[in-house]
Tab-separated table of C-alpha atoms (C1' of nucleotides) in Angstrom:
chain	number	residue	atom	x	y	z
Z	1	UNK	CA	18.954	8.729	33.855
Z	2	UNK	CA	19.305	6.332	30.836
Z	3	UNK	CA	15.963	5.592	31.748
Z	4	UNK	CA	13.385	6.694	29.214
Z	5	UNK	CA	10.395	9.057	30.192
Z	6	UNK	CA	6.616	8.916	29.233
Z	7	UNK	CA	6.772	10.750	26.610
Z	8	UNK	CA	10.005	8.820	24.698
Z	9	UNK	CA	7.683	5.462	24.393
Z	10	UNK	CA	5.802	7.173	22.598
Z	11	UNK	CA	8.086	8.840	20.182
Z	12	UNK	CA	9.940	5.223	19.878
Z	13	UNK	CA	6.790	3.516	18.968
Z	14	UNK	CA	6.355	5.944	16.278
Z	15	UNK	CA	9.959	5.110	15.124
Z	16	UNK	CA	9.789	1.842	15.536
Z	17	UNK	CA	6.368	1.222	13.329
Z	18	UNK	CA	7.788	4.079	10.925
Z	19	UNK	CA	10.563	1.591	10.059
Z	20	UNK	CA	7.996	-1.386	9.528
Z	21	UNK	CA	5.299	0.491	7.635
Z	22	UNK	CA	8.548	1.666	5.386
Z	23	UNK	CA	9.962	-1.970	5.107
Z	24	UNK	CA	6.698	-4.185	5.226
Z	25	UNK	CA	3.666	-2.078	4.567
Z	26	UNK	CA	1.117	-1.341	6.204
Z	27	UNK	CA	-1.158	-3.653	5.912
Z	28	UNK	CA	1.049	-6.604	6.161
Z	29	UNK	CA	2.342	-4.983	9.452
Z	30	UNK	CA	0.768	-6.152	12.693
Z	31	UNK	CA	0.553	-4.765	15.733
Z	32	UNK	CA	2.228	-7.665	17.625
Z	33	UNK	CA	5.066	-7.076	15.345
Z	34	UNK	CA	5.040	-3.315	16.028
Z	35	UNK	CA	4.934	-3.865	20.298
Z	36	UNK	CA	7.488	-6.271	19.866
Z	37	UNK	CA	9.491	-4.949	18.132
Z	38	UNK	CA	9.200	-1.400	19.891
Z	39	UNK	CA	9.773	-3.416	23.365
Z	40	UNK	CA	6.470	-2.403	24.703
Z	41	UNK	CA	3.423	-3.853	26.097
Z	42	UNK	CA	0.252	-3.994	23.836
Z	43	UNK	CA	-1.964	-1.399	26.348
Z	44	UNK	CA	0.968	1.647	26.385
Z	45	UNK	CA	0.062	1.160	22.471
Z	46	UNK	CA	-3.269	1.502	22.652
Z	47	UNK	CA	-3.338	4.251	25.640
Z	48	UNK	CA	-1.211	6.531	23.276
Z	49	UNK	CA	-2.794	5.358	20.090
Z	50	UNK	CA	-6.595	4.573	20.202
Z	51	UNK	CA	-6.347	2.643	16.907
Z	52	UNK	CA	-4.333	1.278	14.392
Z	53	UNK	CA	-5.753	3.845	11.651
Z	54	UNK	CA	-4.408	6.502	14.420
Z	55	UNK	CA	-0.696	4.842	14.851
Z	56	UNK	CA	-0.833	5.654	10.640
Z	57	UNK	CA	-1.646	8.745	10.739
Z	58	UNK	CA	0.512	9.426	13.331
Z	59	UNK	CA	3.623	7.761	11.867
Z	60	UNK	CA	3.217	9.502	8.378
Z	61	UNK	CA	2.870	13.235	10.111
Z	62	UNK	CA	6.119	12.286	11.759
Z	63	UNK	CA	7.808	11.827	8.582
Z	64	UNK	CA	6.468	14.617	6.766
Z	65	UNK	CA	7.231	16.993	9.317
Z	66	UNK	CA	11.002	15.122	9.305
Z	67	UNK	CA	10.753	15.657	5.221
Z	68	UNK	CA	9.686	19.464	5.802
Z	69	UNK	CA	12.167	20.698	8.136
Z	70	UNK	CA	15.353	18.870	5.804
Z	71	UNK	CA	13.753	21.054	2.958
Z	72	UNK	CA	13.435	23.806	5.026
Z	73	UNK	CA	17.190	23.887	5.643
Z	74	UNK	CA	18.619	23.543	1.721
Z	75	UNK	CA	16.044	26.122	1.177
Z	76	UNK	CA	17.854	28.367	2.735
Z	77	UNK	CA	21.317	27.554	1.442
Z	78	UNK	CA	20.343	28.128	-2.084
Z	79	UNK	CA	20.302	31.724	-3.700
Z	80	UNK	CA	17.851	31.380	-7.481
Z	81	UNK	CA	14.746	29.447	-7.622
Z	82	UNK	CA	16.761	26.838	-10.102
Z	83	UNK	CA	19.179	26.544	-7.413
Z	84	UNK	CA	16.500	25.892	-4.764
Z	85	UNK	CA	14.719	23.366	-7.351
Z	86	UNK	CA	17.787	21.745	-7.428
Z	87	UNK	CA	18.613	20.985	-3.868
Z	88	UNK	CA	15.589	19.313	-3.444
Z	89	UNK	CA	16.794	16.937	-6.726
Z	90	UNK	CA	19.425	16.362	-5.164
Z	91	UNK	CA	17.884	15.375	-2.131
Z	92	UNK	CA	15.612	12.831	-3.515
Z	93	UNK	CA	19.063	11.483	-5.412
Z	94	UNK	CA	20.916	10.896	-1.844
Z	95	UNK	CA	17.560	9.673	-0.811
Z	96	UNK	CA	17.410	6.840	-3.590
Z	97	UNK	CA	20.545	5.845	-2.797
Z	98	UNK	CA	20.233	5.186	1.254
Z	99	UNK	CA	21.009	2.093	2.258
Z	100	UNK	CA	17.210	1.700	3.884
Z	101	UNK	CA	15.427	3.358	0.677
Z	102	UNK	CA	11.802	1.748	0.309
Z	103	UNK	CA	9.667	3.974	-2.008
Z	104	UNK	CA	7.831	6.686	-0.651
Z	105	UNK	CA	5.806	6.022	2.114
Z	106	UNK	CA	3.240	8.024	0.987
Z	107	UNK	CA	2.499	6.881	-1.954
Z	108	UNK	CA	2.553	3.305	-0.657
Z	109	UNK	CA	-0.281	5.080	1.802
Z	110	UNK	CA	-1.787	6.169	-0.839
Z	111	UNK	CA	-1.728	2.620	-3.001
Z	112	UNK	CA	-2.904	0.590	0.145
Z	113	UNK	CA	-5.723	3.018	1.335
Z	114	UNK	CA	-7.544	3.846	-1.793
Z	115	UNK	CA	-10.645	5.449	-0.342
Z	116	UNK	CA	-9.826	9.253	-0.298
Z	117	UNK	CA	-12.011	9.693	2.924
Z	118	UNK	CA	-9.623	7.638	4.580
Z	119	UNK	CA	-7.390	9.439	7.473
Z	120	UNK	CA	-4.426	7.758	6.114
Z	121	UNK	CA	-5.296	8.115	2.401
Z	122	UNK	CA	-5.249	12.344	3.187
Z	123	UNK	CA	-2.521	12.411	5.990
Z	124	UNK	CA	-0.437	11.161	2.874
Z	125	UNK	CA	-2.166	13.174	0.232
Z	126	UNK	CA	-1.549	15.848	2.339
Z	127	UNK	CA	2.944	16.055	1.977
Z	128	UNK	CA	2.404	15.393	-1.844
Z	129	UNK	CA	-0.049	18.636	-1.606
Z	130	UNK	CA	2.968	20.583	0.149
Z	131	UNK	CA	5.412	19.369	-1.582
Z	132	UNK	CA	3.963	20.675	-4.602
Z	133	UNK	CA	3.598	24.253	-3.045
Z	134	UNK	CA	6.471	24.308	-1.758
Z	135	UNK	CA	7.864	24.187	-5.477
Z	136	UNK	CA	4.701	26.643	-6.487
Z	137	UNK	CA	6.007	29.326	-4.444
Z	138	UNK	CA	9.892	28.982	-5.001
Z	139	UNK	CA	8.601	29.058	-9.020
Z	140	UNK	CA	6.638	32.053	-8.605
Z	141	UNK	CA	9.480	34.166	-7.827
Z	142	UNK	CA	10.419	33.111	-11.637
Z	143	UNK	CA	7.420	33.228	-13.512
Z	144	UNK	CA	3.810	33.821	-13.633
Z	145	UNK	CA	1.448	32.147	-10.991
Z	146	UNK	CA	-0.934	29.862	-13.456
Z	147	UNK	CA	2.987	28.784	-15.078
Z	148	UNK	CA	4.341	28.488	-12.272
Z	149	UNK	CA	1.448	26.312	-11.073
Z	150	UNK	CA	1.649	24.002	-14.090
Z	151	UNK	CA	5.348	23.590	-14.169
Z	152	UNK	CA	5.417	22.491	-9.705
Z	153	UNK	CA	2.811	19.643	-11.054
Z	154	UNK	CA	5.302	18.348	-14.038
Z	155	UNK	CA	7.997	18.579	-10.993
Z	156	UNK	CA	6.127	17.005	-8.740
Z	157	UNK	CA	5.115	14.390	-11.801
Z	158	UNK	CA	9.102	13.840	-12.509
Z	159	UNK	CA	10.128	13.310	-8.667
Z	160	UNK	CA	6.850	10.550	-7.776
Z	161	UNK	CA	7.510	8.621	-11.222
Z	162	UNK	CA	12.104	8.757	-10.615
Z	163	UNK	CA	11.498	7.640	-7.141
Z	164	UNK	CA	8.965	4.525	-8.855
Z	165	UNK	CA	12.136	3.667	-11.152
Z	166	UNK	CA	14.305	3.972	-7.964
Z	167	UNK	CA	12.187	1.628	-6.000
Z	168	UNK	CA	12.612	-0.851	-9.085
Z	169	UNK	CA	16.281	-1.001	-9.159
Z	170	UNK	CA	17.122	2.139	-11.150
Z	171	UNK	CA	18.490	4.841	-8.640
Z	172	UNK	CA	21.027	6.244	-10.422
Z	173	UNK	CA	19.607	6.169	-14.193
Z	174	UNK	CA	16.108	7.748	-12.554
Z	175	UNK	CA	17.691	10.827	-10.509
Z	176	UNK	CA	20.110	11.521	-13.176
Z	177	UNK	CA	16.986	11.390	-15.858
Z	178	UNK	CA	14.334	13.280	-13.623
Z	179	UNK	CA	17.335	16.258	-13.000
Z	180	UNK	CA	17.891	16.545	-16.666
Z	181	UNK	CA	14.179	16.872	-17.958
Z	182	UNK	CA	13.285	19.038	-14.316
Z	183	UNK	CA	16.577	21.363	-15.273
Z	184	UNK	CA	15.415	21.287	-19.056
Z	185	UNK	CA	12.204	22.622	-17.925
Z	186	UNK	CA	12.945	25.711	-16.251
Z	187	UNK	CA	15.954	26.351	-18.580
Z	188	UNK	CA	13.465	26.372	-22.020
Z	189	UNK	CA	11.143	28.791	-20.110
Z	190	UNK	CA	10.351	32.206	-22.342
Z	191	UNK	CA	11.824	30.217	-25.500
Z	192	UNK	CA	9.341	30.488	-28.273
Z	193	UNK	CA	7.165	27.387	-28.530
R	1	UNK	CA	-25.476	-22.485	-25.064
R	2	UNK	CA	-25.211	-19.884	-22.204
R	3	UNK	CA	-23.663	-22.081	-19.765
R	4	UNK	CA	-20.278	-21.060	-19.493
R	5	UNK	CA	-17.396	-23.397	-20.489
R	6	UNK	CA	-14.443	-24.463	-18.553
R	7	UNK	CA	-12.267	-21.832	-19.602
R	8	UNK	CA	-14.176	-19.486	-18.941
R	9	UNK	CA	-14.292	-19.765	-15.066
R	10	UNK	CA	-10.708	-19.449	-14.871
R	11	UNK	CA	-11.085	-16.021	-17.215
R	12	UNK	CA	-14.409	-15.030	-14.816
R	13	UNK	CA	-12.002	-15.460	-11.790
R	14	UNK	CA	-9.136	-13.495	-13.594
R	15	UNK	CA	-11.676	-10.623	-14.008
R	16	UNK	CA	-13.718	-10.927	-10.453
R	17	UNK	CA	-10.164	-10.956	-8.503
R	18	UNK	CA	-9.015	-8.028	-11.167
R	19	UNK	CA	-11.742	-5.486	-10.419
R	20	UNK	CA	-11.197	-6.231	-6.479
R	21	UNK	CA	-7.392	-5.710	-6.071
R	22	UNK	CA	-8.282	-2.712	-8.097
R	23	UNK	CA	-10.906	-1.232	-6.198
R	24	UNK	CA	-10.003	-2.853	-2.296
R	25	UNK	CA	-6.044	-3.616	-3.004
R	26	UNK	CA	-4.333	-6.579	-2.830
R	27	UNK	CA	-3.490	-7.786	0.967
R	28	UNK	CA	-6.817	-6.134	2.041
R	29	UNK	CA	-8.731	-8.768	-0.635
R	30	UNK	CA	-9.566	-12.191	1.001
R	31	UNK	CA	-9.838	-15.237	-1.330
R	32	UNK	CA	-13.385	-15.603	0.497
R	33	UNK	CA	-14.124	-12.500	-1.531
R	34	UNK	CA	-13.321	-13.536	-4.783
R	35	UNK	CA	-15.045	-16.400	-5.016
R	36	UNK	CA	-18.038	-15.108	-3.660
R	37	UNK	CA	-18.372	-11.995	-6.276
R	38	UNK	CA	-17.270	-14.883	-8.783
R	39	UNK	CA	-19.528	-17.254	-7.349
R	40	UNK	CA	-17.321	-20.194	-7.759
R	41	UNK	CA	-16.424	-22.771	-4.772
R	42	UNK	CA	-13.055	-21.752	-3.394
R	43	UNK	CA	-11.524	-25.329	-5.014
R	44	UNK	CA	-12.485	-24.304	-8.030
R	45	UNK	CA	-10.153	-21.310	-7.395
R	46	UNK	CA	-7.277	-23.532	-6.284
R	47	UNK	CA	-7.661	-25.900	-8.692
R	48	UNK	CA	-6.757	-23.000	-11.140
R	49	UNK	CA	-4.516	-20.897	-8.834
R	50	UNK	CA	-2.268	-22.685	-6.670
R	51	UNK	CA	-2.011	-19.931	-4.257
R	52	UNK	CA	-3.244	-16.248	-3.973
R	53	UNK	CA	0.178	-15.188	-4.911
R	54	UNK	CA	-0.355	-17.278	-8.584
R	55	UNK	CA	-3.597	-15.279	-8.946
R	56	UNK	CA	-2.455	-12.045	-7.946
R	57	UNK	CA	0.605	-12.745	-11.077
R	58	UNK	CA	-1.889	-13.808	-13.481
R	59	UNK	CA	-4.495	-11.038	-13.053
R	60	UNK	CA	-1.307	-8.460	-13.630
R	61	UNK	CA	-0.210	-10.182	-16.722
R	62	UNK	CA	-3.602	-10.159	-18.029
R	63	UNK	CA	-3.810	-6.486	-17.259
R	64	UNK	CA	-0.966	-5.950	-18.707
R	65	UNK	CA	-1.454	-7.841	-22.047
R	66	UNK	CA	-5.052	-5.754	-22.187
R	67	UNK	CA	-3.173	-2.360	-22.169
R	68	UNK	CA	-0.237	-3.204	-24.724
R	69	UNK	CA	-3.267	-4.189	-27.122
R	70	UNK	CA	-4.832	-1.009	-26.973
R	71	UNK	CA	-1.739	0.865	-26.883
R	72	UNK	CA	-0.627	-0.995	-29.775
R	73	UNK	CA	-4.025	-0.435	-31.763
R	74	UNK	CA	-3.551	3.639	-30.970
R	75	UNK	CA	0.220	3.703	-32.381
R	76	UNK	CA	-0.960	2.279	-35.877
R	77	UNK	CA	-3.328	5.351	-36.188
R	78	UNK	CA	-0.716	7.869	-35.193
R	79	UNK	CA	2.440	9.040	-37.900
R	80	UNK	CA	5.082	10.702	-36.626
R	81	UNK	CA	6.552	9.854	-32.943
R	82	UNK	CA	5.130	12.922	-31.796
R	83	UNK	CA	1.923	11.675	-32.016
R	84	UNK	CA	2.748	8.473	-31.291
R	85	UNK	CA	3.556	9.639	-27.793
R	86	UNK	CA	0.518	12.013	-27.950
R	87	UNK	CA	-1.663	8.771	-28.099
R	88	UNK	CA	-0.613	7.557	-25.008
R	89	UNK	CA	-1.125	10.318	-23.294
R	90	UNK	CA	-4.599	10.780	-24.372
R	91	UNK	CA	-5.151	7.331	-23.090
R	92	UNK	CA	-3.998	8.138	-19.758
R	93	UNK	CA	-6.223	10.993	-19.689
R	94	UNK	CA	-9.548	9.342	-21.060
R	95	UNK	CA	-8.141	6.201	-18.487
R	96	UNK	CA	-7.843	8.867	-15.570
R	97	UNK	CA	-11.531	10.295	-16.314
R	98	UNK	CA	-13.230	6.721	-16.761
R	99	UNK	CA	-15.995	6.179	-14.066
R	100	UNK	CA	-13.588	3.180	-12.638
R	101	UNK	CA	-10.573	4.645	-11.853
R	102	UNK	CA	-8.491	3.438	-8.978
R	103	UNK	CA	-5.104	4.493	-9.864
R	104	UNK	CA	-2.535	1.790	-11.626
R	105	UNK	CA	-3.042	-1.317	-10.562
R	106	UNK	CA	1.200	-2.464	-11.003
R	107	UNK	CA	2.618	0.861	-8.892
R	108	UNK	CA	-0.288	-0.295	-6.253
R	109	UNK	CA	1.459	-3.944	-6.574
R	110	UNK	CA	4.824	-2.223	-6.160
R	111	UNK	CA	3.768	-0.766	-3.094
R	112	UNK	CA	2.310	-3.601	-1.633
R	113	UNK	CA	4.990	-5.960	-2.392
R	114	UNK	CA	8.282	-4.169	-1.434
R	115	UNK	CA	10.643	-7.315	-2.027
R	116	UNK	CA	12.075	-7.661	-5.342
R	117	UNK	CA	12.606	-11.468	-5.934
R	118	UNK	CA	8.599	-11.766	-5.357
R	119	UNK	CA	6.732	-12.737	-8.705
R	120	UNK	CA	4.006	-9.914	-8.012
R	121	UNK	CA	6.795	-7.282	-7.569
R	122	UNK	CA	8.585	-8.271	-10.774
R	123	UNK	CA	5.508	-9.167	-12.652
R	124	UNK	CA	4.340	-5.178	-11.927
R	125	UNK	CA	7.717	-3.862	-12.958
R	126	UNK	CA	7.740	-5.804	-16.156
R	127	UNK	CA	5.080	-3.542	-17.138
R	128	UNK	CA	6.580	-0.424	-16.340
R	129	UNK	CA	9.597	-1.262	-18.223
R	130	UNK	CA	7.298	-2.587	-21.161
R	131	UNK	CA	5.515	0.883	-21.264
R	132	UNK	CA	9.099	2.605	-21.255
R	133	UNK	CA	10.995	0.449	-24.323
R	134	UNK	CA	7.909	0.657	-26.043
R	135	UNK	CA	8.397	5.231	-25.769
R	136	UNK	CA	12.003	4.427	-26.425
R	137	UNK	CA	11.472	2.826	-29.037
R	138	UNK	CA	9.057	5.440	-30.817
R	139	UNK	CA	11.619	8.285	-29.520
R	140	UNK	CA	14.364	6.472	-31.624
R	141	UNK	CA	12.203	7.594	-34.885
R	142	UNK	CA	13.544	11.015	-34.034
R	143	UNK	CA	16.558	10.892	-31.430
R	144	UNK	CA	19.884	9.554	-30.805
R	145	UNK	CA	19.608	6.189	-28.811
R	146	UNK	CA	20.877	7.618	-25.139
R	147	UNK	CA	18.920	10.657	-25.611
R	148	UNK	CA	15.919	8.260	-26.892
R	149	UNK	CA	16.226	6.611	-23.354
R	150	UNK	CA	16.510	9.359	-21.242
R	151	UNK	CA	13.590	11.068	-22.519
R	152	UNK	CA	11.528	7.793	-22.258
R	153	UNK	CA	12.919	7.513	-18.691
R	154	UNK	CA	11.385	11.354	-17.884
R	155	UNK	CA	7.889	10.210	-19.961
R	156	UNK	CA	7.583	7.706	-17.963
R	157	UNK	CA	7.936	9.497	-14.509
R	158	UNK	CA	5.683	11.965	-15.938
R	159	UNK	CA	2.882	9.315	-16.346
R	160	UNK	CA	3.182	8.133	-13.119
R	161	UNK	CA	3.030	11.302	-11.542
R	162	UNK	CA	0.005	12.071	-13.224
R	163	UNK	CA	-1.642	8.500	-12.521
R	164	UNK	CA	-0.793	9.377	-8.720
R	165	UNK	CA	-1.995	13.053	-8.660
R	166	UNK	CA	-5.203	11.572	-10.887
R	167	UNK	CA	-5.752	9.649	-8.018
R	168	UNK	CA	-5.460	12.022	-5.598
R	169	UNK	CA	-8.555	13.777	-7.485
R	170	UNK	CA	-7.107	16.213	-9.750
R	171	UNK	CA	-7.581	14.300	-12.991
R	172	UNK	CA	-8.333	16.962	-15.583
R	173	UNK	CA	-4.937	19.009	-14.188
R	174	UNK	CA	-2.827	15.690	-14.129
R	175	UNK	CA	-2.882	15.186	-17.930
R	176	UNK	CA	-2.739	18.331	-18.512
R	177	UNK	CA	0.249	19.415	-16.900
R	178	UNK	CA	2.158	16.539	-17.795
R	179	UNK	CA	0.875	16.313	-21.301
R	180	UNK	CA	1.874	19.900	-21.770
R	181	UNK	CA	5.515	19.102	-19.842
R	182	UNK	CA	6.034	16.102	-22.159
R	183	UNK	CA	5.336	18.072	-25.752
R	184	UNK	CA	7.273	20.905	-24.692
R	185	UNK	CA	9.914	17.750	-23.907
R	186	UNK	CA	9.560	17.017	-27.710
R	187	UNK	CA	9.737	19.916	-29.088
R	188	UNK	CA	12.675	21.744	-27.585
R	189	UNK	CA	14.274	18.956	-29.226
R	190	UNK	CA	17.830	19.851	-30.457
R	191	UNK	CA	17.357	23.888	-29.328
R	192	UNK	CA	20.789	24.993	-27.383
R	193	UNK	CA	20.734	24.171	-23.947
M	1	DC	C1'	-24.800	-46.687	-20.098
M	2	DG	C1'	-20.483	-45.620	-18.098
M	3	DA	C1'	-16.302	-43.071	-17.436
M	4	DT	C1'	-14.213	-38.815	-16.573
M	5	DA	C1'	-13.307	-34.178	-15.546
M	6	DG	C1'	-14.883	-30.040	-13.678
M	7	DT	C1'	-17.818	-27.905	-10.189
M	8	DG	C1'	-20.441	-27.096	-5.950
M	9	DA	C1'	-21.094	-26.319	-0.881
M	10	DG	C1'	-19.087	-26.161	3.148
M	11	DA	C1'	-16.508	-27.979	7.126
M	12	DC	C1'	-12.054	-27.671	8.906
M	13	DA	C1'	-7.177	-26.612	10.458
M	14	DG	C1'	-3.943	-23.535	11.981
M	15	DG	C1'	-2.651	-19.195	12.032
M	16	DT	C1'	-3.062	-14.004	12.300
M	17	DC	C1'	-5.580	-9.839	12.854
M	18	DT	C1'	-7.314	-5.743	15.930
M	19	DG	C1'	-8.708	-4.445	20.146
M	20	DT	C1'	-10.157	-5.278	25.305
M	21	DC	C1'	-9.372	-6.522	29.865
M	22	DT	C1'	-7.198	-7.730	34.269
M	23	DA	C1'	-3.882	-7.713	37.710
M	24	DT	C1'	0.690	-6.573	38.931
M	25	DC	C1'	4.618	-3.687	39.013
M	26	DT	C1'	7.293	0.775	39.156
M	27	DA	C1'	8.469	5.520	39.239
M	28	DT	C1'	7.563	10.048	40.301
M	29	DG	C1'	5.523	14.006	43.022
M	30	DC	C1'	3.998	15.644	47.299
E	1	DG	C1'	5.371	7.132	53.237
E	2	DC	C1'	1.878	7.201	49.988
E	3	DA	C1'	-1.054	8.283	46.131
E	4	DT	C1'	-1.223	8.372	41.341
E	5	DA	C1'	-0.189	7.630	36.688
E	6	DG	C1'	2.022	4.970	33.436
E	7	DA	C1'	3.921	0.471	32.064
E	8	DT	C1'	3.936	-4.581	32.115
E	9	DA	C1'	2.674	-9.511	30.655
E	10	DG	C1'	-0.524	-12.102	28.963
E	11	DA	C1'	-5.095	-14.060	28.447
E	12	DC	C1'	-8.991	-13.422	25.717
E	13	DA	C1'	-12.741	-12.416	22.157
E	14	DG	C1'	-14.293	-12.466	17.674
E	15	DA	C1'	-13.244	-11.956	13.269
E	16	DC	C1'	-10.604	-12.928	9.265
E	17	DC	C1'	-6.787	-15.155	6.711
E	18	DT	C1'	-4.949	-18.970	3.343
E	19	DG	C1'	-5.199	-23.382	2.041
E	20	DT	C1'	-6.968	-28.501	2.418
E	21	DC	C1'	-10.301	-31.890	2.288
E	22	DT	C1'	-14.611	-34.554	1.535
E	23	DC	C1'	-18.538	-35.818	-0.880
E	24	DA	C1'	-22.187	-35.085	-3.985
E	25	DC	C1'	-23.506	-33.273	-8.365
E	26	DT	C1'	-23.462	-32.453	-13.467
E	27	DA	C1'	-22.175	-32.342	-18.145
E	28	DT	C1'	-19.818	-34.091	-21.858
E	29	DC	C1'	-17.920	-37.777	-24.739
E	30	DG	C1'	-17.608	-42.400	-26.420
DNA sequence: CGATAGTGAGACAGGTCTGTCTATCTATGC
DNA sequence: GCATAGATAGACAGACCTGTCTCACTATCG
């Protein structure tokens, strides 16, 4: 009963080369590494995964969906758009300061896989796409769509540049900064320029 | 009279190896590579580059050096710290629209090389810190020192951002939004919160 | 002319990479 | 009990990786 079933192996290898994509790269990840370290033989790889490129793909889906449904959740325990802004802040600010924090995997994707016909390069294009309409649509319930379009990029701009300064050493200083200008932003709204 | 000096092999390697970890990224570029798009024999490589790793620092720092000069040439035009930062923005967006793009070269290095006692990991965050004391500085023209280094703190996430959304093909929206994100920044400048 | 320093071409070592294949084992469903 | 599907270990292919080494060549300087 401890015993795993079919499915599970596959979930764990997903896990297991999550946490060495995160920590090594991608790249500079083998498979080898990934097998043994997952505990598996090199063929149940390959039988659920036809290719490296597809193990990628795989592994950052897994995460985004992960990333979507925590989201999802504050979402819904926050009444104003500011408010709603705001948890996900703060959610990138407990992020930064995880003990296993190693950038964002997407944009490490995104760095290593530069060709934007690449599976990997738009699997991970893909969550910064959502993220930023995710933000879109709680703004809209603010302000007008084409503002509300140009202030989820600046957002979007503050929260990929604090979680660069987090990756170089600079947690606190970078949520604390990217909370002030993102709070800033929403607060000067309607003010005359 | 056209045969190249000494000197300038090393330089024509520093350039060769450049526009590769640019365009193809840094693990994914052999040294077999970069000497043959130099066209150099490989000791001629290692007599100037003890290792790939030596390379990979020097072709950052000569990046890097490039940039501050033509940052630096930009500021003297500009008078008031408004402009100042307005300069550097409008680099960013005539760097984002240039036929060459590949997204920045140091967060690429950052992703690549997640440990942060490795010379290319520090040698692509000295830049980033570079790029912010040098907005700090301008902001202290027209700010209290903390407030002078928080706001350089959000400029600089906003510039990554945009770099990263650039790359993900919206160019013309990236400098936009954040350009218009970091004058409104500026200019709501001492208003009450 | 001769010495020296930089360069060239390429073999080579030793390791790693992705992906394939075989042959054996094990667990579940009927 | 038995068939089937998934898992196992490990060899293997063929390519690529960094870095070393040898030996011949060439250009400059005195």
């Amino acid at each position: 009963m401890a015993e795993p079933t079919r499915t599970d192996k596959r979930q764990h290898i997903v896990e297991t080369a999550y946490a060495l994509f995160k920590r090594v790269g991608f790249h500079a990840t083998g498979i080898d590494r990934i097998i043994a370290e997952a505990d598996v033989a090199k063929m149940t790889m390959y039988r659920h995964f036809p290719s490296k490129d597809d193990l990628m793909v795989e592994v950052l889906g897994y995460r985004a969906g992960r990333f979507e449904r925590q989201l999802d959740r504050l979402a819904e325990q926050a009444a104003t758009p500011e408010r709603k802004i705001g948890t996900i802040f703060d959610w990138y600010g407990r992020w930064f300061h995880s003990a296993d924090f190693h950038g964002c995997l997407f944009a490490h994707a995104l760095a290593e896989f530069g060709d934007p016909a690449h599976p990997v390069f738009q699997a991970a294009a893909r969550q910064k796409n959502d993220l930023k309409r995710r933000m879109r649509l709680i703004l809209e319930e603010m302000m007008p769509a084409d503002e509300a379009d140009s202030t989820s990029a600046a957002l979007l701009m503050l929260i990929e540049g604090a979680t660069l300064m987090a990756r170089m050493g600079q947690p606190a200083a970078a949520i604390r900064d990217a909370r002030k200008a993102a709070m800033a932003m929403l607060a000067a709204r309607g003010r005359p320029q």
